[in-house]
């Protein structure tokens, strides 16, 4: 996969040289190109922002440098191909595991992280006439700029590329991976020693009963999801659970509500 990033802070992307992503680059699985947006400015001050039309606080990134940057990135890539342009912004669609998988299936991504109040809208509109554009947010909080969001997205995408994770099974059980564990948070994990500071590893994990261990892990995942993400509980389909698992859910106070068409707490209503 080829990745281009255009930013006024290329040094902010240094972590792309480290760990999983750094190794994927060294192995040639990821071809990352960083570009300083200011190289496409034409004035002596290398200006990338200006005041917003209509008034209001902050500054807006000017269209001309971004337009020239995207032209240049397009021209530098494989003949006849266009990248998918990813624009990190708190007003984008949620960056989910599903979106990470979609983006991981593409051969070329270009990231356009903004500083200030954002990029002049016409840049995104004009780019969309030439290439697929995805505006995405990594969560319900506001960062000072999109660079950290690029790091988050690139790491989530890179670990899904074939051959990047050591063990091909490693993302099978990820929280949010589609399949058996969809919409279920992962439960607790343990390693040696079996006793540490007076605390013992749950006995079931030492039992060698693989069926019972799998069942226990599922129940731990149910409890963790209920505690931390009741919104995910409301997405569980009834038929995703065996009779035995529905018993475990009822111990947690969760029962299928036929009129609501979802599981809900018999004790406290599940938050919307
Ligand atoms: Cl993608 N950018 C910024 N600036 N803030 C964010 C974000 C992105 N996602 C959540 N907050």
PDB file of C-alpha atoms and ligand atoms in Angstrom:
ATOM      1  CA  UNK A   1       0.000   0.000   0.000  1.00  0.00           C
ATOM      2  CA  UNK A   2       1.155   3.538  -0.802  1.00  0.00           C
ATOM      3  CA  UNK A   3       0.394   6.331   1.689  1.00  0.00           C
ATOM      4  CA  UNK A   4       0.962  10.062   1.109  1.00  0.00           C
ATOM      5  CA  UNK A   5       0.558  12.591   3.934  1.00  0.00           C
ATOM      6  CA  UNK A   6       0.506  16.342   3.328  1.00  0.00           C
ATOM      7  CA  UNK A   7       1.010  18.357   6.516  1.00  0.00           C
ATOM      8  CA  UNK A   8       2.571  21.544   7.890  1.00  0.00           C
ATOM      9  CA  UNK A   9       4.208  19.349  10.590  1.00  0.00           C
ATOM     10  CA  UNK A  10       5.952  16.401   8.866  1.00  0.00           C
ATOM     11  CA  UNK A  11       7.934  15.847  12.114  1.00  0.00           C
ATOM     12  CA  UNK A  12       4.643  15.080  13.861  1.00  0.00           C
ATOM     13  CA  UNK A  13       4.503  11.900  11.750  1.00  0.00           C
ATOM     14  CA  UNK A  14       7.902  10.603  12.960  1.00  0.00           C
ATOM     15  CA  UNK A  15       6.208   7.746  14.879  1.00  0.00           C
ATOM     16  CA  UNK A  16       5.474   6.176  11.480  1.00  0.00           C
ATOM     17  CA  UNK A  17       9.140   5.062  11.578  1.00  0.00           C
ATOM     18  CA  UNK A  18       8.584   3.046  14.771  1.00  0.00           C
ATOM     19  CA  UNK A  19       7.171  -0.350  15.751  1.00  0.00           C
ATOM     20  CA  UNK A  20       4.573  -2.107  13.605  1.00  0.00           C
ATOM     21  CA  UNK A  21       4.207   0.636  10.980  1.00  0.00           C
ATOM     22  CA  UNK A  22       7.979   1.269  10.877  1.00  0.00           C
ATOM     23  CA  UNK A  23       8.636  -2.434  10.335  1.00  0.00           C
ATOM     24  CA  UNK A  24       5.969  -2.658   7.627  1.00  0.00           C
ATOM     25  CA  UNK A  25       7.746   0.225   5.855  1.00  0.00           C
ATOM     26  CA  UNK A  26      11.144  -1.425   6.246  1.00  0.00           C
ATOM     27  CA  UNK A  27       9.741  -4.640   4.748  1.00  0.00           C
ATOM     28  CA  UNK A  28       8.278  -2.729   1.800  1.00  0.00           C
ATOM     29  CA  UNK A  29       4.660  -3.519   2.733  1.00  0.00           C
ATOM     30  CA  UNK A  30       3.953   0.171   3.261  1.00  0.00           C
ATOM     31  CA  UNK A  31       5.351   2.936   1.052  1.00  0.00           C
ATOM     32  CA  UNK A  32       4.931   6.189   3.031  1.00  0.00           C
ATOM     33  CA  UNK A  33       5.596   9.630   1.532  1.00  0.00           C
ATOM     34  CA  UNK A  34       5.484  12.717   3.789  1.00  0.00           C
ATOM     35  CA  UNK A  35       5.107  16.167   2.234  1.00  0.00           C
ATOM     36  CA  UNK A  36       5.418  19.627   3.787  1.00  0.00           C
ATOM     37  CA  UNK A  37       2.392  21.664   2.674  1.00  0.00           C
ATOM     38  CA  UNK A  38       4.486  24.845   2.803  1.00  0.00           C
ATOM     39  CA  UNK A  39       6.472  23.724  -0.240  1.00  0.00           C
ATOM     40  CA  UNK A  40       3.381  24.618  -2.269  1.00  0.00           C
ATOM     41  CA  UNK A  41       3.090  28.171  -0.908  1.00  0.00           C
ATOM     42  CA  UNK A  42       4.262  31.014  -3.149  1.00  0.00           C
ATOM     43  CA  UNK A  43       4.592  33.991  -0.774  1.00  0.00           C
ATOM     44  CA  UNK A  44       7.651  34.954   1.261  1.00  0.00           C
ATOM     45  CA  UNK A  45       5.917  34.088   4.557  1.00  0.00           C
ATOM     46  CA  UNK A  46       4.846  30.648   3.260  1.00  0.00           C
ATOM     47  CA  UNK A  47       1.284  31.359   4.374  1.00  0.00           C
ATOM     48  CA  UNK A  48      -1.106  28.420   4.632  1.00  0.00           C
ATOM     49  CA  UNK A  49      -4.041  30.054   6.465  1.00  0.00           C
ATOM     50  CA  UNK A  50      -6.265  33.134   6.386  1.00  0.00           C
ATOM     51  CA  UNK A  51      -9.291  34.586   8.190  1.00  0.00           C
ATOM     52  CA  UNK A  52     -12.684  32.938   7.629  1.00  0.00           C
ATOM     53  CA  UNK A  53     -15.208  34.511   5.243  1.00  0.00           C
ATOM     54  CA  UNK A  54     -18.325  35.413   7.232  1.00  0.00           C
ATOM     55  CA  UNK A  55     -16.289  36.093  10.344  1.00  0.00           C
ATOM     56  CA  UNK A  56     -15.748  33.993  13.430  1.00  0.00           C
ATOM     57  CA  UNK A  57     -12.783  32.777  15.405  1.00  0.00           C
ATOM     58  CA  UNK A  58      -9.662  31.036  14.168  1.00  0.00           C
ATOM     59  CA  UNK A  59      -8.112  30.627  10.755  1.00  0.00           C
ATOM     60  CA  UNK A  60      -8.957  28.558   7.694  1.00  0.00           C
ATOM     61  CA  UNK A  61      -6.411  26.748   5.520  1.00  0.00           C
ATOM     62  CA  UNK A  62      -6.094  28.440   2.121  1.00  0.00           C
ATOM     63  CA  UNK A  63      -7.147  26.481  -0.974  1.00  0.00           C
ATOM     64  CA  UNK A  64      -4.184  27.218  -3.282  1.00  0.00           C
ATOM     65  CA  UNK A  65      -1.427  25.303  -1.407  1.00  0.00           C
ATOM     66  CA  UNK A  66      -3.728  22.313  -0.860  1.00  0.00           C
ATOM     67  CA  UNK A  67      -4.793  22.286  -4.517  1.00  0.00           C
ATOM     68  CA  UNK A  68      -1.171  22.343  -5.706  1.00  0.00           C
ATOM     69  CA  UNK A  69      -0.204  19.689  -3.123  1.00  0.00           C
ATOM     70  CA  UNK A  70      -2.938  17.289  -4.250  1.00  0.00           C
ATOM     71  CA  UNK A  71      -2.045  17.867  -7.930  1.00  0.00           C
ATOM     72  CA  UNK A  72       1.559  16.995  -7.120  1.00  0.00           C
ATOM     73  CA  UNK A  73       0.696  13.898  -5.063  1.00  0.00           C
ATOM     74  CA  UNK A  74      -1.564  12.646  -7.862  1.00  0.00           C
ATOM     75  CA  UNK A  75       1.150  13.175 -10.464  1.00  0.00           C
ATOM     76  CA  UNK A  76       3.785  11.379  -8.348  1.00  0.00           C
ATOM     77  CA  UNK A  77       1.762   8.193  -7.923  1.00  0.00           C
ATOM     78  CA  UNK A  78       1.242   5.226 -10.229  1.00  0.00           C
ATOM     79  CA  UNK A  79       0.206   6.185 -13.782  1.00  0.00           C
ATOM     80  CA  UNK A  80      -3.568   6.188 -14.262  1.00  0.00           C
ATOM     81  CA  UNK A  81      -4.326   5.578 -10.580  1.00  0.00           C
ATOM     82  CA  UNK A  82      -5.869   7.946  -8.058  1.00  0.00           C
ATOM     83  CA  UNK A  83      -5.595   7.719  -4.259  1.00  0.00           C
ATOM     84  CA  UNK A  84      -8.484   7.666  -1.836  1.00  0.00           C
ATOM     85  CA  UNK A  85      -8.225  11.011  -0.055  1.00  0.00           C
ATOM     86  CA  UNK A  86      -8.727  10.713   3.707  1.00  0.00           C
ATOM     87  CA  UNK A  87      -9.468  13.992   5.469  1.00  0.00           C
ATOM     88  CA  UNK A  88      -9.277  13.686   9.270  1.00  0.00           C
ATOM     89  CA  UNK A  89     -11.778  16.070  10.836  1.00  0.00           C
ATOM     90  CA  UNK A  90     -13.935  16.058  13.972  1.00  0.00           C
ATOM     91  CA  UNK A  91     -16.910  16.684  11.654  1.00  0.00           C
ATOM     92  CA  UNK A  92     -16.257  13.517   9.614  1.00  0.00           C
ATOM     93  CA  UNK A  93     -17.969  10.130   9.804  1.00  0.00           C
ATOM     94  CA  UNK A  94     -16.752   7.892  12.630  1.00  0.00           C
ATOM     95  CA  UNK A  95     -13.470   6.092  11.925  1.00  0.00           C
ATOM     96  CA  UNK A  96     -14.510   2.537  12.810  1.00  0.00           C
ATOM     97  CA  UNK A  97     -12.931  -0.893  12.390  1.00  0.00           C
ATOM     98  CA  UNK A  98     -15.227  -1.328   9.383  1.00  0.00           C
ATOM     99  CA  UNK A  99     -13.871   1.841   7.759  1.00  0.00           C
ATOM    100  CA  UNK A 100     -10.303   0.757   8.600  1.00  0.00           C
ATOM    101  CA  UNK A 101     -10.975  -2.531   6.764  1.00  0.00           C
ATOM    102  CA  UNK A 102     -12.422  -0.719   3.764  1.00  0.00           C
ATOM    103  CA  UNK A 103      -9.385   1.601   3.581  1.00  0.00           C
ATOM    104  CA  UNK A 104      -6.982  -1.340   4.082  1.00  0.00           C
ATOM    105  CA  UNK A 105      -8.356  -2.868   0.870  1.00  0.00           C
ATOM    106  CA  UNK A 106      -7.223   0.139  -1.202  1.00  0.00           C
ATOM    107  CA  UNK A 107      -3.797   0.335  -2.803  1.00  0.00           C
ATOM    108  CA  UNK A 108      -3.215   4.076  -2.316  1.00  0.00           C
ATOM    109  CA  UNK A 109      -4.302   6.501   0.407  1.00  0.00           C
ATOM    110  CA  UNK A 110      -3.557  10.234   0.671  1.00  0.00           C
ATOM    111  CA  UNK A 111      -4.111  11.971   4.008  1.00  0.00           C
ATOM    112  CA  UNK A 112      -4.874  15.692   4.314  1.00  0.00           C
ATOM    113  CA  UNK A 113      -4.768  16.580   8.027  1.00  0.00           C
ATOM    114  CA  UNK A 114      -5.791  20.167   8.780  1.00  0.00           C
ATOM    115  CA  UNK A 115      -4.643  22.539  11.495  1.00  0.00           C
ATOM    116  CA  UNK A 116      -6.703  25.580  12.530  1.00  0.00           C
ATOM    117  CA  UNK A 117     -10.462  25.559  11.856  1.00  0.00           C
ATOM    118  CA  UNK A 118     -10.164  23.339   8.780  1.00  0.00           C
ATOM    119  CA  UNK A 119      -9.473  23.484   5.034  1.00  0.00           C
ATOM    120  CA  UNK A 120     -11.409  25.725   2.626  1.00  0.00           C
ATOM    121  CA  UNK A 121     -14.400  23.587   1.601  1.00  0.00           C
ATOM    122  CA  UNK A 122     -13.705  23.981  -2.113  1.00  0.00           C
ATOM    123  CA  UNK A 123     -10.528  21.895  -1.789  1.00  0.00           C
ATOM    124  CA  UNK A 124     -12.550  18.871  -0.640  1.00  0.00           C
ATOM    125  CA  UNK A 125     -15.262  19.428  -3.266  1.00  0.00           C
ATOM    126  CA  UNK A 126     -12.777  19.807  -6.107  1.00  0.00           C
ATOM    127  CA  UNK A 127     -10.776  16.769  -4.955  1.00  0.00           C
ATOM    128  CA  UNK A 128     -14.002  14.733  -4.894  1.00  0.00           C
ATOM    129  CA  UNK A 129     -14.413  15.324  -8.646  1.00  0.00           C
ATOM    130  CA  UNK A 130     -11.095  13.518  -9.168  1.00  0.00           C
ATOM    131  CA  UNK A 131     -10.834  10.853  -6.457  1.00  0.00           C
ATOM    132  CA  UNK A 132     -12.811   9.136  -3.681  1.00  0.00           C
ATOM    133  CA  UNK A 133     -12.859  11.307  -0.544  1.00  0.00           C
ATOM    134  CA  UNK A 134     -13.504  10.101   3.007  1.00  0.00           C
ATOM    135  CA  UNK A 135     -13.829  12.605   5.855  1.00  0.00           C
ATOM    136  CA  UNK A 136     -13.418  10.778   9.164  1.00  0.00           C
ATOM    137  CA  UNK A 137     -13.239  11.538  12.887  1.00  0.00           C
ATOM    138  CA  UNK A 138     -11.459   9.372  15.451  1.00  0.00           C
ATOM    139  CA  UNK A 139     -13.795  10.255  18.326  1.00  0.00           C
ATOM    140  CA  UNK A 140     -15.968  12.757  20.087  1.00  0.00           C
ATOM    141  CA  UNK A 141     -13.303  15.208  21.234  1.00  0.00           C
ATOM    142  CA  UNK A 142     -11.354  17.932  19.463  1.00  0.00           C
ATOM    143  CA  UNK A 143      -7.630  17.712  18.685  1.00  0.00           C
ATOM    144  CA  UNK A 144      -5.477  20.694  17.740  1.00  0.00           C
ATOM    145  CA  UNK A 145      -4.915  19.144  14.311  1.00  0.00           C
ATOM    146  CA  UNK A 146      -5.422  16.015  12.262  1.00  0.00           C
ATOM    147  CA  UNK A 147      -1.833  14.695  12.431  1.00  0.00           C
ATOM    148  CA  UNK A 148      -2.421  12.501  15.488  1.00  0.00           C
ATOM    149  CA  UNK A 149      -5.591  11.207  13.840  1.00  0.00           C
ATOM    150  CA  UNK A 150      -3.467  10.212  10.811  1.00  0.00           C
ATOM    151  CA  UNK A 151      -1.207   8.208  13.134  1.00  0.00           C
ATOM    152  CA  UNK A 152      -4.248   6.486  14.628  1.00  0.00           C
ATOM    153  CA  UNK A 153      -5.771   5.689  11.250  1.00  0.00           C
ATOM    154  CA  UNK A 154      -2.526   4.504   9.616  1.00  0.00           C
ATOM    155  CA  UNK A 155      -1.827   2.145  12.529  1.00  0.00           C
ATOM    156  CA  UNK A 156      -5.362   0.729  12.467  1.00  0.00           C
ATOM    157  CA  UNK A 157      -5.114   0.215   8.687  1.00  0.00           C
ATOM    158  CA  UNK A 158      -1.516  -1.070   8.539  1.00  0.00           C
ATOM    159  CA  UNK A 159      -2.090  -3.895  11.022  1.00  0.00           C
ATOM    160  CA  UNK A 160      -4.834  -5.230   8.731  1.00  0.00           C
ATOM    161  CA  UNK A 161      -2.551  -5.479   5.682  1.00  0.00           C
ATOM    162  CA  UNK A 162      -1.569  -9.031   4.702  1.00  0.00           C
ATOM    163  CA  UNK A 163       1.684 -10.081   6.366  1.00  0.00           C
ATOM    164  CA  UNK A 164       2.014  -7.054   8.682  1.00  0.00           C
ATOM    165  CA  UNK A 165       0.962  -8.778  11.899  1.00  0.00           C
ATOM    166  CA  UNK A 166       3.190 -11.682  12.886  1.00  0.00           C
ATOM    167  CA  UNK A 167       0.329 -14.012  13.654  1.00  0.00           C
ATOM    168  CA  UNK A 168      -2.382 -14.064  10.985  1.00  0.00           C
ATOM    169  CA  UNK A 169      -4.906 -14.955  13.692  1.00  0.00           C
ATOM    170  CA  UNK A 170      -4.088 -11.920  15.799  1.00  0.00           C
ATOM    171  CA  UNK A 171      -6.949  -9.739  14.653  1.00  0.00           C
ATOM    172  CA  UNK A 172      -9.575 -12.467  14.468  1.00  0.00           C
ATOM    173  CA  UNK A 173     -10.865 -11.739  17.986  1.00  0.00           C
ATOM    174  CA  UNK A 174     -10.355  -7.961  17.941  1.00  0.00           C
ATOM    175  CA  UNK A 175     -13.089  -5.968  19.559  1.00  0.00           C
ATOM    176  CA  UNK A 176     -15.266  -4.641  16.699  1.00  0.00           C
ATOM    177  CA  UNK A 177     -14.022  -7.181  14.142  1.00  0.00           C
ATOM    178  CA  UNK A 178     -16.987  -8.472  12.119  1.00  0.00           C
ATOM    179  CA  UNK A 179     -17.893 -12.075  12.884  1.00  0.00           C
ATOM    180  CA  UNK A 180     -18.462 -13.953  16.106  1.00  0.00           C
ATOM    181  CA  UNK A 181     -17.068 -11.218  18.388  1.00  0.00           C
ATOM    182  CA  UNK A 182     -18.703  -8.228  16.657  1.00  0.00           C
ATOM    183  CA  UNK A 183     -19.869  -5.489  19.021  1.00  0.00           C
ATOM    184  CA  UNK A 184     -18.263  -7.235  21.965  1.00  0.00           C
ATOM    185  CA  UNK A 185     -15.343  -5.781  23.930  1.00  0.00           C
ATOM    186  CA  UNK A 186     -12.499  -8.122  24.767  1.00  0.00           C
ATOM    187  CA  UNK A 187     -12.345  -9.438  28.312  1.00  0.00           C
ATOM    188  CA  UNK A 188      -9.365  -9.507  30.680  1.00  0.00           C
ATOM    189  CA  UNK A 189      -6.124 -11.351  29.855  1.00  0.00           C
ATOM    190  CA  UNK A 190      -3.479 -12.906  32.126  1.00  0.00           C
ATOM    191  CA  UNK A 191       0.031 -14.308  31.882  1.00  0.00           C
ATOM    192  CA  UNK A 192       2.569 -15.865  34.273  1.00  0.00           C
ATOM    193  CA  UNK A 193       3.083 -15.910  37.222  1.00  0.00           C
ATOM    194  CA  UNK A 194      -0.130 -17.658  38.347  1.00  0.00           C
ATOM    195  CA  UNK A 195      -0.005 -15.650  41.576  1.00  0.00           C
ATOM    196  CA  UNK A 196       1.187 -12.032  41.786  1.00  0.00           C
ATOM    197  CA  UNK A 197       0.992  -9.801  44.893  1.00  0.00           C
ATOM    198  CA  UNK A 198      -1.524 -12.194  46.366  1.00  0.00           C
ATOM    199  CA  UNK A 199      -3.732 -12.107  43.273  1.00  0.00           C
ATOM    200  CA  UNK A 200      -4.466 -15.325  41.454  1.00  0.00           C
ATOM    201  CA  UNK A 201      -5.242 -15.891  37.804  1.00  0.00           C
ATOM    202  CA  UNK A 202      -8.854 -17.132  37.432  1.00  0.00           C
ATOM    203  CA  UNK A 203      -8.740 -20.882  38.027  1.00  0.00           C
ATOM    204  CA  UNK A 204     -10.705 -21.741  34.905  1.00  0.00           C
ATOM    205  CA  UNK A 205      -7.814 -20.474  32.721  1.00  0.00           C
ATOM    206  CA  UNK A 206      -5.489 -23.038  34.305  1.00  0.00           C
ATOM    207  CA  UNK A 207      -7.980 -25.896  33.932  1.00  0.00           C
ATOM    208  CA  UNK A 208      -7.188 -26.949  30.368  1.00  0.00           C
ATOM    209  CA  UNK A 209     -10.936 -27.161  29.600  1.00  0.00           C
ATOM    210  CA  UNK A 210     -10.917 -25.314  26.278  1.00  0.00           C
ATOM    211  CA  UNK A 211     -14.699 -25.267  25.939  1.00  0.00           C
ATOM    212  CA  UNK A 212     -15.208 -23.890  29.434  1.00  0.00           C
ATOM    213  CA  UNK A 213     -12.434 -21.339  28.932  1.00  0.00           C
ATOM    214  CA  UNK A 214     -14.066 -20.087  25.723  1.00  0.00           C
ATOM    215  CA  UNK A 215     -17.432 -19.854  27.519  1.00  0.00           C
ATOM    216  CA  UNK A 216     -15.862 -17.939  30.446  1.00  0.00           C
ATOM    217  CA  UNK A 217     -14.144 -15.507  28.089  1.00  0.00           C
ATOM    218  CA  UNK A 218     -17.435 -14.824  26.320  1.00  0.00           C
ATOM    219  CA  UNK A 219     -19.122 -14.117  29.666  1.00  0.00           C
ATOM    220  CA  UNK A 220     -16.321 -11.770  30.704  1.00  0.00           C
ATOM    221  CA  UNK A 221     -16.710  -9.991  27.369  1.00  0.00           C
ATOM    222  CA  UNK A 222     -20.465  -9.616  27.965  1.00  0.00           C
ATOM    223  CA  UNK A 223     -19.852  -8.075  31.409  1.00  0.00           C
ATOM    224  CA  UNK A 224     -17.143  -5.723  30.129  1.00  0.00           C
ATOM    225  CA  UNK A 225     -19.320  -4.562  27.233  1.00  0.00           C
ATOM    226  CA  UNK A 226     -22.299  -3.949  29.511  1.00  0.00           C
ATOM    227  CA  UNK A 227     -20.140  -1.911  31.910  1.00  0.00           C
ATOM    228  CA  UNK A 228     -18.246   0.177  29.353  1.00  0.00           C
ATOM    229  CA  UNK A 229     -20.377   0.254  26.201  1.00  0.00           C
ATOM    230  CA  UNK A 230     -24.095  -0.286  26.860  1.00  0.00           C
ATOM    231  CA  UNK A 231     -24.709   1.248  23.424  1.00  0.00           C
ATOM    232  CA  UNK A 232     -23.107  -1.882  21.895  1.00  0.00           C
ATOM    233  CA  UNK A 233     -25.375  -4.176  23.940  1.00  0.00           C
ATOM    234  CA  UNK A 234     -28.346  -2.567  22.193  1.00  0.00           C
ATOM    235  CA  UNK A 235     -26.888  -3.755  18.832  1.00  0.00           C
ATOM    236  CA  UNK A 236     -26.612  -7.431  19.789  1.00  0.00           C
ATOM    237  CA  UNK A 237     -28.934  -9.638  17.733  1.00  0.00           C
ATOM    238  CA  UNK A 238     -30.881 -12.194  19.743  1.00  0.00           C
ATOM    239  CA  UNK A 239     -29.729 -15.135  17.637  1.00  0.00           C
ATOM    240  CA  UNK A 240     -26.026 -14.368  18.247  1.00  0.00           C
ATOM    241  CA  UNK A 241     -26.283 -16.182  21.581  1.00  0.00           C
ATOM    242  CA  UNK A 242     -26.798 -19.767  22.616  1.00  0.00           C
ATOM    243  CA  UNK A 243     -29.342 -20.654  25.281  1.00  0.00           C
ATOM    244  CA  UNK A 244     -26.506 -21.027  27.778  1.00  0.00           C
ATOM    245  CA  UNK A 245     -25.175 -17.586  26.878  1.00  0.00           C
ATOM    246  CA  UNK A 246     -28.603 -16.026  27.293  1.00  0.00           C
ATOM    247  CA  UNK A 247     -28.598 -17.490  30.795  1.00  0.00           C
ATOM    248  CA  UNK A 248     -25.240 -15.781  31.413  1.00  0.00           C
ATOM    249  CA  UNK A 249     -26.715 -12.530  30.105  1.00  0.00           C
ATOM    250  CA  UNK A 250     -29.682 -12.848  32.446  1.00  0.00           C
ATOM    251  CA  UNK A 251     -27.255 -13.193  35.378  1.00  0.00           C
ATOM    252  CA  UNK A 252     -25.924  -9.768  34.286  1.00  0.00           C
ATOM    253  CA  UNK A 253     -29.510  -8.496  34.341  1.00  0.00           C
ATOM    254  CA  UNK A 254     -29.806  -8.487  30.557  1.00  0.00           C
ATOM    255  CA  UNK A 255     -32.898  -9.887  28.908  1.00  0.00           C
ATOM    256  CA  UNK A 256     -34.249  -9.813  25.383  1.00  0.00           C
ATOM    257  CA  UNK A 257     -36.982  -7.182  25.079  1.00  0.00           C
ATOM    258  CA  UNK A 258     -39.300  -8.289  22.292  1.00  0.00           C
ATOM    259  CA  UNK A 259     -41.090  -4.954  21.904  1.00  0.00           C
ATOM    260  CA  UNK A 260     -37.799  -3.017  21.734  1.00  0.00           C
ATOM    261  CA  UNK A 261     -36.150  -5.701  19.567  1.00  0.00           C
ATOM    262  CA  UNK A 262     -32.970  -5.669  21.643  1.00  0.00           C
ATOM    263  CA  UNK A 263     -31.373  -6.778  24.865  1.00  0.00           C
ATOM    264  CA  UNK A 264     -31.953  -4.436  27.757  1.00  0.00           C
ATOM    265  CA  UNK A 265     -31.212  -4.306  31.432  1.00  0.00           C
ATOM    266  CA  UNK A 266     -34.046  -5.488  33.633  1.00  0.00           C
ATOM    267  CA  UNK A 267     -32.498  -3.379  36.415  1.00  0.00           C
ATOM    268  CA  UNK A 268     -31.607  -0.090  34.734  1.00  0.00           C
ATOM    269  CA  UNK A 269     -32.565   0.950  31.215  1.00  0.00           C
ATOM    270  CA  UNK A 270     -29.718   0.594  28.718  1.00  0.00           C
ATOM    271  CA  UNK A 271     -28.589   4.057  27.644  1.00  0.00           C
ATOM    272  CA  UNK A 272     -29.536   5.105  24.119  1.00  0.00           C
TER     273      UNK A 272
HETATM  274 CL1  LIG B   1      -9.752  13.514  12.716  1.00  0.00          CL
HETATM  275  N1  LIG B   1      -9.165  15.854  13.818  1.00  0.00           N
HETATM  276  C1  LIG B   1      -9.234  16.734  14.821  1.00  0.00           C
HETATM  277  N2  LIG B   1      -8.635  17.919  14.696  1.00  0.00           N
HETATM  278  N3  LIG B   1      -9.886  16.493  15.943  1.00  0.00           N
HETATM  279  C2  LIG B   1     -10.482  15.318  16.043  1.00  0.00           C
HETATM  280  C3  LIG B   1     -10.443  14.342  15.046  1.00  0.00           C
HETATM  281  C4  LIG B   1      -9.774  14.658  13.926  1.00  0.00           C
HETATM  282  N4  LIG B   1     -11.134  13.278  15.442  1.00  0.00           N
HETATM  283  C5  LIG B   1     -11.577  13.568  16.650  1.00  0.00           C
HETATM  284  N5  LIG B   1     -11.181  14.781  17.020  1.00  0.00           N
END
